[in-house]
Short mmCIF file of C-alpha atoms in Angstrom, two decimals:
data_model
loop_
_atom_site.label_atom_id
_atom_site.label_comp_id
_atom_site.label_asym_id
_atom_site.label_seq_id
_atom_site.Cartn_x
_atom_site.Cartn_y
_atom_site.Cartn_z
CA TRP A 30 6.40 -19.11 3.57
CA ALA A 31 6.23 -16.19 5.95
CA ARG A 32 3.50 -14.59 3.97
CA VAL A 33 1.56 -17.85 3.89
CA SER A 34 1.95 -18.40 7.57
CA GLU A 35 0.91 -14.90 8.41
CA SER A 36 -2.04 -15.05 6.26
CA VAL A 37 -3.37 -18.46 7.51
CA GLY A 38 -2.29 -18.19 11.20
CA LEU A 39 -0.03 -21.31 11.14
CA SER A 40 3.82 -21.42 12.04
CA GLU A 41 6.06 -21.65 8.68
CA ARG A 42 6.80 -25.14 9.84
CA GLU A 43 3.13 -26.13 9.82
CA CYS A 44 2.68 -24.64 6.43
CA LEU A 45 5.71 -26.35 5.04
CA GLU A 46 4.42 -29.55 6.70
CA ALA A 47 0.95 -29.03 5.29
CA ASN A 48 1.88 -28.19 1.68
CA GLN A 49 1.24 -31.07 -0.75
CA PHE A 50 2.38 -29.27 -3.90
CA GLY A 51 5.38 -30.65 -5.39
CA ASP A 52 5.42 -30.11 -9.19
CA GLY A 53 8.92 -28.82 -10.44
CA LYS A 54 10.96 -29.91 -7.33
CA ALA A 55 14.52 -30.50 -8.12
CA ARG A 56 16.60 -33.65 -7.71
CA TRP A 57 19.44 -33.71 -5.40
CA ILE A 58 21.50 -36.81 -5.96
CA TYR A 59 25.07 -36.98 -4.46
CA ASP A 60 27.78 -36.35 -6.90
CA PRO A 61 31.28 -35.69 -5.53
CA ASP A 62 32.03 -33.16 -8.27
CA THR A 63 29.09 -30.95 -7.93
CA PHE A 64 28.27 -31.43 -4.15
CA SER A 65 27.58 -27.98 -2.39
CA TRP A 66 28.05 -27.48 1.24
CA ASP A 67 25.91 -24.66 1.01
CA MET A 68 22.74 -26.61 0.30
CA ALA A 69 23.80 -29.40 2.63
CA ASN A 70 24.15 -26.59 5.51
CA ARG A 71 20.93 -25.07 4.54
CA MET A 72 19.13 -28.41 4.82
CA THR A 73 21.01 -29.34 8.10
CA LYS A 74 20.11 -25.92 9.66
CA PHE A 75 16.45 -26.19 8.89
CA ILE A 76 16.19 -29.63 10.35
CA GLU A 77 18.12 -28.52 13.46
CA THR A 78 16.02 -25.40 13.99
CA ASN A 79 12.56 -27.13 13.47
CA TYR A 80 13.17 -30.73 14.57
CA SER A 81 15.06 -30.89 17.65
CA HIS A 82 15.27 -34.23 19.25
CA PRO A 83 13.06 -36.22 20.05
CA LEU A 84 10.77 -34.61 17.28
CA PRO A 85 11.03 -36.64 14.16
CA VAL A 86 11.83 -34.97 10.98
CA ASN A 87 9.20 -34.15 8.62
CA TYR A 88 10.69 -34.71 5.34
CA THR A 89 7.72 -33.16 3.52
CA ALA A 90 8.60 -30.16 5.03
CA VAL A 91 12.24 -30.30 4.37
CA SER A 92 11.46 -31.08 0.78
CA ASN A 93 9.12 -27.93 0.58
CA TYR A 94 11.65 -25.75 2.21
CA MET A 95 14.51 -27.07 -0.15
CA TRP A 96 12.05 -27.50 -3.07
CA ILE A 97 13.87 -30.91 -3.58
CA GLU A 98 12.32 -34.27 -4.14
CA PRO A 99 11.49 -35.66 -0.71
CA ASP A 100 13.07 -39.01 -1.11
CA ASP A 101 16.47 -36.98 -2.24
CA CYS A 102 16.04 -35.19 0.97
CA VAL A 103 15.82 -38.07 2.94
CA ASN A 104 18.79 -39.77 1.06
CA MET A 105 21.02 -36.72 1.54
CA ALA A 106 20.31 -36.35 5.21
CA GLY A 107 21.42 -39.84 5.82
CA LEU A 108 24.76 -39.15 3.82
CA LEU A 109 25.22 -36.09 5.69
CA ARG A 110 25.12 -38.28 8.91
CA GLY A 111 27.44 -40.69 7.25
CA GLU A 112 24.77 -43.45 6.91
CA MET A 113 24.16 -45.18 3.49
CA THR A 114 22.51 -48.18 2.27
CA TRP A 115 25.02 -50.95 1.22
CA THR A 116 23.19 -52.33 -1.80
CA LYS A 117 24.54 -54.57 -4.49
CA ASP A 118 24.92 -51.66 -6.84
CA VAL A 119 27.12 -49.59 -4.10
CA LEU A 120 29.16 -52.42 -3.46
CA ALA A 121 29.53 -53.20 -7.22
CA LYS A 122 30.79 -49.53 -7.55
CA VAL A 123 33.18 -50.14 -4.73
CA VAL A 124 34.78 -53.10 -6.31
CA GLU A 125 34.77 -51.14 -9.64
CA LEU A 126 36.51 -48.13 -8.44
CA ARG A 127 38.97 -50.25 -6.37
CA GLY A 128 39.60 -52.30 -9.57
CA GLN A 129 40.62 -48.86 -11.25
CA GLY A 130 43.41 -48.38 -8.42
CA MET A 131 41.36 -45.89 -6.46
CA MET A 132 42.27 -45.70 -2.71
CA TYR A 133 39.44 -46.31 -0.09
CA LYS A 134 39.58 -42.71 1.25
CA ASP A 135 38.84 -41.60 -2.30
CA ILE A 136 36.13 -44.13 -2.96
CA ALA A 137 34.38 -43.02 0.17
CA ARG A 138 34.38 -39.63 -1.20
CA GLN A 139 32.64 -40.83 -4.25
CA LEU A 140 29.91 -42.42 -2.20
CA SER A 141 29.18 -39.78 0.29
CA PRO A 142 30.41 -36.33 1.59
CA ASN A 143 30.92 -37.73 5.12
CA LEU A 144 31.82 -41.37 4.67
CA THR A 145 35.28 -42.34 5.97
CA PRO A 146 36.72 -45.78 5.75
CA SER A 147 37.56 -47.39 8.81
#
């Protein structure tokens, strides 16, 4: 992105925000067994560096920087903040895991890297 930025005279962030190509982007769906803090920290650092408050995060740029599907970036950013949407499917998963005898702290880890039971 540095080369593109240099050749067009825009900042790297502006180039990332403007790029509309997305073929071949990877998926990033939370799985507690394969979750990587390296990727999470890389995304968090990019957001903190480029979108300080009150500037809203442009997830097109995040997606292009990470080369991850935009919706997955939005979802993972929420999970990293400890946020999640409590859908019927999520609640059914909690009931299922609790029915298997799993403790709430372990269920929380299954749903999000930063979710803690209160």
